Coordinates of C-alpha atoms and ligand atoms in Angstrom, one line a residue:
M1 CA 42.4 -7.0 4.1
Y2 CA 44.0 -4.6 6.6
L3 CA 41.7 -3.4 9.3
S4 CA 42.5 -0.6 11.8
R5 CA 42.1 -1.3 15.5
E6 CA 38.7 0.5 15.6
E7 CA 37.5 -1.5 12.5
E8 CA 38.6 -4.8 14.2
S9 CA 36.7 -3.9 17.3
I10 CA 33.6 -3.3 15.2
C11 CA 34.1 -6.8 13.7
Q12 CA 34.2 -8.2 17.2
G13 CA 30.9 -6.7 18.0
E14 CA 32.3 -4.1 20.5
R15 CA 30.0 -1.4 18.9
G16 CA 26.9 -3.5 18.7
E17 CA 25.4 -6.2 16.6
S18 CA 24.2 -4.0 13.7
L19 CA 27.6 -2.4 13.1
R20 CA 29.2 -5.9 13.4
R21 CA 26.9 -7.2 10.7
A22 CA 27.5 -4.1 8.5
M23 CA 31.2 -4.5 8.9
E24 CA 30.9 -8.3 8.1
I25 CA 29.4 -7.4 4.7
L26 CA 32.1 -4.8 3.9
V27 CA 34.9 -7.2 4.9
A28 CA 33.4 -10.1 2.9
L29 CA 33.2 -7.9 -0.2
G30 CA 36.6 -6.5 0.3
E31 CA 38.1 -10.0 0.6
I32 CA 36.2 -11.3 -2.4
Y33 CA 37.5 -8.4 -4.6
G34 CA 41.0 -8.2 -3.0
A35 CA 40.6 -4.8 -1.4
E36 CA 43.7 -3.7 0.6
R37 CA 41.7 -1.8 3.2
L38 CA 38.5 0.2 3.7
V39 CA 38.2 3.8 2.6
A40 CA 36.0 6.6 4.1
V41 CA 33.0 7.6 1.9
R42 CA 31.5 11.1 1.6
S43 CA 28.0 9.9 0.9
V44 CA 25.8 6.8 0.2
Q45 CA 22.9 6.2 -2.2
I46 CA 20.9 3.1 -1.3
A47 CA 19.0 1.0 -3.8
G48 CA 16.6 -1.6 -2.7
V49 CA 13.8 0.6 -1.8
S50 CA 10.8 -0.5 -3.9
F51 CA 8.9 -3.2 -2.0
K52 CA 8.5 -4.7 -5.5
N53 CA 12.2 -5.5 -5.5
I54 CA 13.1 -6.1 -1.9
G55 CA 9.9 -7.9 -0.6
E56 CA 9.3 -8.9 3.1
A57 CA 12.7 -10.5 3.5
G58 CA 14.5 -7.3 2.6
L59 CA 12.3 -5.2 4.9
E60 CA 13.0 -7.6 7.7
W61 CA 16.7 -7.3 7.2
I62 CA 16.6 -3.5 7.3
S63 CA 14.1 -3.4 10.2
D64 CA 16.4 -5.6 12.4
L65 CA 19.3 -3.0 12.1
R66 CA 19.8 -0.4 14.9
G67 CA 21.9 2.7 15.0
R68 CA 22.3 5.7 12.6
V69 CA 24.1 6.3 9.4
V70 CA 27.3 8.2 9.8
V71 CA 27.5 9.9 6.4
P72 CA 24.8 11.7 4.3
S73 CA 22.7 8.8 2.8
I74 CA 19.8 9.1 0.4
L75 CA 17.4 6.6 -1.1
N76 CA 16.6 5.3 -4.6
P77 CA 13.1 5.5 -5.9
A78 CA 10.4 3.6 -4.1
G79 CA 7.6 1.6 -5.7
M80 CA 5.2 4.5 -5.6
D81 CA 4.7 8.2 -5.1
L82 CA 4.6 8.3 -1.3
Y83 CA 1.7 10.8 -1.4
R84 CA -0.2 10.1 -4.7
W85 CA 0.0 6.3 -4.8
K86 CA -3.7 5.9 -5.2
E87 CA -3.7 7.8 -8.5
M88 CA -1.0 5.4 -9.7
G89 CA -3.4 2.5 -9.1
I90 CA -1.2 1.1 -6.3
S91 CA -3.0 -1.2 -3.9
E92 CA -3.5 -0.4 -0.2
D93 CA -1.5 -3.6 0.6
F94 CA 1.5 -2.6 -1.5
A95 CA 1.4 1.0 -0.1
A96 CA 1.4 -0.3 3.5
W97 CA 4.5 -2.4 2.8
Q98 CA 6.2 0.4 0.9
K99 CA 5.7 2.8 3.8
K100 CA 7.2 0.3 6.2
V101 CA 10.3 0.1 4.0
V102 CA 10.7 3.8 3.9
E103 CA 10.2 4.2 7.7
A104 CA 12.7 1.4 8.4
Y105 CA 15.4 3.4 6.5
E106 CA 14.2 6.7 8.1
R107 CA 14.8 5.2 11.5
L108 CA 18.4 4.5 10.5
G109 CA 18.9 8.2 9.7
V110 CA 18.6 7.8 5.9
T111 CA 17.2 10.9 4.1
V112 CA 13.9 10.1 2.4
D113 CA 14.5 11.7 -0.9
C114 CA 13.8 8.7 -3.2
T115 CA 15.6 9.5 -6.3
C116 CA 18.2 8.3 -8.7
T117 CA 19.6 11.8 -9.4
P118 CA 20.7 12.9 -5.9
Y119 CA 23.3 15.1 -7.6
Q120 CA 20.5 17.2 -9.1
I121 CA 19.2 18.1 -5.6
Y122 CA 22.2 18.2 -3.4
D123 CA 25.6 19.5 -4.2
N124 CA 27.3 18.3 -1.0
L125 CA 27.1 14.6 -1.7
A126 CA 29.9 14.2 -4.3
S127 CA 32.8 16.1 -5.7
R128 CA 35.7 15.1 -7.9
G129 CA 37.9 12.6 -6.3
D130 CA 35.6 11.7 -3.5
H131 CA 34.9 8.1 -2.6
L132 CA 31.3 7.2 -2.4
A133 CA 29.1 4.0 -2.0
W134 CA 26.3 4.6 -4.4
S135 CA 23.9 1.9 -5.7
E136 CA 21.7 3.0 -8.5
S137 CA 23.4 2.2 -11.8
S138 CA 22.8 5.6 -13.5
A139 CA 23.7 7.5 -10.4
V140 CA 26.9 5.5 -10.1
S141 CA 27.7 6.2 -13.7
Y142 CA 27.1 9.9 -13.4
A143 CA 29.1 10.1 -10.1
N144 CA 32.1 8.3 -11.7
S145 CA 32.0 9.9 -15.1
V146 CA 30.6 13.4 -14.9
I147 CA 31.4 14.4 -11.4
G148 CA 34.7 12.4 -11.3
A149 CA 34.0 10.8 -8.0
R150 CA 34.8 7.1 -7.3
T151 CA 32.2 4.5 -6.6
N152 CA 31.5 0.8 -7.3
R153 CA 27.9 -0.1 -8.0
E154 CA 26.9 -1.2 -4.6
G155 CA 24.0 -3.6 -3.8
G156 CA 21.4 -2.3 -1.3
P157 CA 22.9 -4.2 1.7
S158 CA 26.5 -3.1 1.0
A159 CA 25.5 0.5 0.5
L160 CA 23.5 0.5 3.8
A161 CA 26.5 -1.2 5.5
A162 CA 28.8 1.6 4.2
A163 CA 26.3 4.2 5.4
L164 CA 26.4 2.8 9.0
V165 CA 30.2 2.3 9.0
G166 CA 31.1 5.3 6.9
K167 CA 33.5 3.2 4.8
T168 CA 33.6 0.9 1.8
P169 CA 36.3 -1.5 0.6
L170 CA 38.9 0.1 -1.6
Y171 CA 38.7 -1.9 -4.9
G172 CA 37.3 -1.6 -8.4
Y173 CA 36.3 1.9 -9.6
H174 CA 37.9 3.4 -6.5
L175 CA 41.3 2.6 -8.0
D176 CA 42.9 4.0 -11.2
E177 CA 43.5 0.5 -12.7
K178 CA 39.8 0.0 -13.2
R179 CA 39.3 3.5 -14.5
R180 CA 41.2 3.1 -17.7
P181 CA 39.3 3.3 -21.0
T182 CA 38.7 0.0 -22.8
H183 CA 37.0 1.2 -26.0
L184 CA 37.2 4.3 -28.1
V185 CA 33.7 5.1 -29.4
A186 CA 33.8 7.6 -32.3
V187 CA 30.4 8.9 -33.2
D188 CA 30.0 10.6 -36.7
A189 CA 26.6 12.2 -36.2
D190 CA 25.0 15.2 -34.7
L191 CA 23.3 14.1 -31.5
K192 CA 20.6 15.6 -29.3
G193 CA 18.3 14.7 -26.5
S194 CA 17.2 11.1 -26.5
D195 CA 19.9 10.3 -29.2
Y196 CA 22.2 9.9 -26.2
G197 CA 19.9 7.3 -24.7
A198 CA 19.9 5.4 -28.0
L199 CA 23.7 5.7 -28.3
G200 CA 24.0 4.4 -24.7
F201 CA 21.6 1.5 -25.4
L202 CA 23.8 0.4 -28.3
V203 CA 27.2 0.9 -26.7
G204 CA 26.3 -0.8 -23.4
R205 CA 25.4 -3.9 -25.3
I206 CA 28.7 -4.0 -27.0
V207 CA 31.2 -2.9 -24.3
K208 CA 29.3 -4.6 -21.4
D209 CA 31.3 -3.8 -18.3
G210 CA 34.0 -1.9 -20.2
V211 CA 34.9 1.7 -19.8
P212 CA 34.2 3.6 -23.2
I213 CA 35.7 6.9 -24.1
F214 CA 33.5 8.9 -26.6
R215 CA 34.7 11.1 -29.4
L216 CA 31.6 13.2 -30.3
R217 CA 31.0 16.0 -32.7
S218 CA 29.6 18.4 -30.1
L219 CA 29.6 18.5 -26.3
P220 CA 26.6 17.0 -24.5
A221 CA 24.7 18.9 -21.8
S222 CA 24.4 17.3 -18.4
D223 CA 21.0 15.9 -18.9
E224 CA 22.4 14.2 -22.2
L225 CA 25.3 12.8 -20.2
K226 CA 22.9 11.5 -17.6
A227 CA 20.9 9.7 -20.3
L228 CA 24.0 8.3 -22.0
G229 CA 25.4 6.8 -18.8
A230 CA 22.0 5.5 -17.6
A231 CA 21.5 3.6 -20.9
M232 CA 24.9 2.0 -20.9
A233 CA 24.5 1.0 -17.3
A234 CA 21.3 -0.9 -18.2
S235 CA 22.0 -2.4 -21.6
G236 CA 25.4 -3.4 -20.4
S237 CA 26.9 -2.7 -17.0
V238 CA 29.0 0.3 -17.7
A239 CA 29.8 2.2 -14.4
L240 CA 32.2 4.7 -15.9
Y241 CA 32.7 6.4 -19.2
Y242 CA 34.5 9.5 -20.7
V243 CA 33.5 12.0 -23.3
E244 CA 36.5 13.8 -24.7
D245 CA 36.5 17.5 -23.6
A246 CA 33.2 17.1 -21.7
T247 CA 34.0 14.9 -18.6
P248 CA 37.0 14.5 -16.3
S249 CA 39.8 12.7 -18.2
P250 CA 41.0 9.1 -17.7
P251 CA 44.2 8.3 -15.8
A252 CA 47.3 9.6 -17.7
G253 CA 48.7 7.2 -20.3
A254 CA 45.7 5.0 -20.5
E255 CA 44.8 4.1 -24.1
P256 CA 41.7 2.1 -25.1
G257 CA 42.4 -1.2 -26.8
E258 CA 39.4 -1.3 -29.0
R259 CA 37.6 1.1 -31.4
L260 CA 33.9 1.4 -32.3
D261 CA 32.6 3.6 -35.1
L262 CA 28.9 4.6 -35.0
G263 CA 26.9 7.0 -37.1
R264 CA 23.3 8.2 -37.7
K265 CA 22.2 5.0 -39.2
E266 CA 23.0 2.9 -36.0
I267 CA 21.2 5.5 -33.8
D268 CA 18.1 5.7 -36.0
E269 CA 17.8 1.9 -36.0
V270 CA 17.1 2.1 -32.3
Y271 CA 14.1 4.3 -32.9
E272 CA 13.0 2.1 -35.8
N273 CA 13.4 -1.1 -34.0
Y274 CA 11.3 0.0 -31.0
P275 CA 8.3 2.0 -32.3
G276 CA 6.1 3.2 -29.4
S277 CA 3.2 5.2 -30.8
D278 CA 0.8 2.1 -30.2
A279 CA 1.7 2.2 -26.4
E280 CA -1.2 2.9 -23.9
I281 CA 1.1 4.8 -21.6
V282 CA 3.9 7.2 -22.0
A283 CA 6.5 7.7 -19.3
L284 CA 9.4 10.3 -19.1
G285 CA 11.9 11.0 -16.4
C286 CA 14.3 8.0 -16.4
P287 CA 16.7 9.1 -14.9
H288 CA 14.5 11.5 -12.9
C289 CA 13.8 14.8 -14.8
S290 CA 15.9 17.9 -14.0
M291 CA 14.1 21.2 -13.8
A292 CA 15.3 22.0 -17.4
Q293 CA 13.6 18.8 -18.6
L294 CA 10.4 19.6 -16.8
E295 CA 10.3 23.0 -18.4
R296 CA 10.8 21.5 -21.8
I297 CA 7.9 19.1 -21.2
A298 CA 5.7 21.9 -19.9
D299 CA 6.4 23.8 -23.1
L300 CA 5.6 20.9 -25.3
L301 CA 2.3 20.3 -23.4
E302 CA 1.3 23.9 -23.2
G303 CA -2.5 24.4 -24.0
R304 CA -3.0 20.7 -24.9
R305 CA -4.8 17.7 -23.3
V306 CA -3.2 14.3 -23.2
Q307 CA -5.2 11.4 -24.7
K308 CA -3.1 8.7 -23.0
E309 CA -1.7 8.3 -19.5
L310 CA 1.5 10.4 -19.3
W311 CA 3.9 10.0 -16.3
V312 CA 6.7 12.4 -15.7
C313 CA 9.0 11.2 -13.0
T314 CA 11.2 13.4 -10.9
A315 CA 12.6 13.9 -7.4
R316 CA 10.3 15.4 -4.9
K317 CA 12.8 18.2 -4.1
I318 CA 12.9 19.2 -7.8
A319 CA 9.1 19.3 -8.2
E320 CA 8.8 21.4 -4.9
K321 CA 11.3 23.9 -6.4
C322 CA 9.1 24.5 -9.5
P323 CA 5.4 24.2 -8.6
D324 CA 4.5 26.4 -11.6
L325 CA 6.1 23.9 -14.0
V326 CA 4.4 21.0 -12.3
A327 CA 1.0 22.8 -12.6
R328 CA 1.6 23.6 -16.3
I329 CA 2.4 19.9 -17.0
E330 CA -0.6 18.6 -15.0
K331 CA -3.0 21.0 -16.7
S332 CA -2.6 18.8 -19.7
G333 CA -3.8 15.8 -17.7
A334 CA -0.3 14.3 -17.2
K335 CA 0.9 13.3 -13.8
V336 CA 4.2 14.5 -12.3
L337 CA 5.2 11.6 -10.0
C338 CA 7.8 11.9 -7.3
D339 CA 9.8 9.3 -5.2
T340 CA 9.3 6.6 -7.8
C341 CA 9.7 5.6 -11.5
M342 CA 8.2 3.6 -14.3
V343 CA 10.6 0.7 -13.8
V344 CA 10.6 0.2 -10.0
S345 CA 6.8 0.7 -9.5
P346 CA 4.4 -2.2 -9.9
A347 CA 1.9 0.3 -11.4
S348 CA 3.6 -0.2 -14.8
E349 CA 2.6 -3.8 -14.9
R350 CA -1.0 -3.3 -15.6
Y351 CA -0.2 -1.9 -19.1
R352 CA 0.6 -3.8 -22.3
K353 CA 3.2 -1.4 -23.7
M354 CA 4.9 1.8 -22.5
M355 CA 6.7 4.4 -24.6
V356 CA 9.8 6.0 -23.2
D357 CA 12.5 8.5 -24.3
S358 CA 15.1 6.7 -22.1
G359 CA 17.6 4.1 -23.3
K360 CA 17.7 2.8 -19.8
A361 CA 13.9 2.4 -19.4
L362 CA 13.9 0.8 -22.9
A363 CA 16.4 -1.8 -21.7
Y364 CA 14.8 -2.6 -18.4
I365 CA 11.0 -2.4 -18.8
P366 CA 10.4 -5.7 -20.7
G367 CA 12.4 -7.7 -18.1
L368 CA 11.5 -5.8 -14.9
C369 CA 7.9 -4.9 -15.6
G370 CA 7.0 -7.7 -18.0
I371 CA 5.5 -5.4 -20.6
E372 CA 6.7 -4.1 -24.1
A373 CA 8.7 -0.9 -24.5
G374 CA 8.8 1.5 -27.4
F375 CA 11.3 4.3 -27.8
G376 CA 11.1 7.9 -29.2
S377 CA 12.4 11.3 -28.6
T378 CA 10.8 13.4 -25.9
E379 CA 8.8 15.3 -28.6
E380 CA 7.5 12.1 -30.1
C381 CA 6.6 10.7 -26.7
I382 CA 4.6 13.8 -26.0
D383 CA 3.0 13.6 -29.4
A384 CA 2.1 10.0 -28.7
A385 CA 0.5 11.0 -25.4
L386 CA -1.4 13.8 -27.1
G387 CA -2.7 11.3 -29.7
R388 CA -1.0 13.2 -32.6
I389 CA 1.0 10.1 -33.8
Ligands
LIG1 FE1 15.9 6.2 -12.1 FE2 14.1 4.4 -12.3 FE3 15.4 5.1 -14.5 S1 15.6 4.6 -10.7 S2 17.4 5.6 -13.7 S3 14.1 6.5 -13.3 S4 14.9 3.0 -13.9

């Protein structure tokens, strides 16, 4: 891989051991994947924040690094709400480790907004055509597909390395060749809300790491695109998709080689195959809720009391922007949790079954939390929490 003189000098340790180690990761990745060179990134989103996932070894690795990130860098959800962790049933021990992880990132200049939807709170992190080094799979999917930026799905260490160096190897989804659609997915059904999560759950399993292009009856809203991409990234490993007339277009002349036809029957089967009303806990906000989603949840809960634990996960900055909505939701007995989510927090593990309205959470909860997952629309999830179904 070509390296500039400055990049060479970093490799040789002339700018310190931490930068040398960061560059070593980037060069190794670039050589494995055949990158020609490094490319400057506009921003970085770093996964590997929950202590549940990174453990003591990960914390030690981050704590040993010195220096500061050189591009705007933001964290993925942690294993707990950084302030209300006791209400989640998180142990003192876990909380102490989790705080150390966040402090270690903070010392390196990473912004402590622990969210998988950085694009909902900052508009200066990614624009069309920008190169990024983002980690969390739903954020990667949204950046590539809806924003039209370019990022691979980075691991925690390679994202942090990119943040310190300000560059990432130029391969994969940074290049047009990897951005060509592989499957045309024609959906002959009217879709809304969680149907997009169900659709993504189905399509990800089929196309795996392909690049689907959807032909839909109507244009999805941004929260629906967020749900679609998140689900495909979890049930498969889709990092880029297109929706005709709704997202940026694929490179010119690129035609998908395969076709899939789906309809209402297939979508409904996801709901039928994963019933959730017998769950003891309901969790919404995967990916993290937008303000519009919080408003919808507040409306559905208005004047009612939940009979089951109900978590609503969002970014702290979103919750801070709409304290009235948060108060309306919490008046029902639900908890609006920030900085964390139902998948990366160990707090989920003490339940037997969780009901969600997210195709991504449906795909991940059994494997990552060791509990059952049920799926329903947002309305059904709220009805379950209220004890009405
Ligand atoms: Fe975000 Fe957690 Fe879902 S990181 S996409 S809320 S699994």
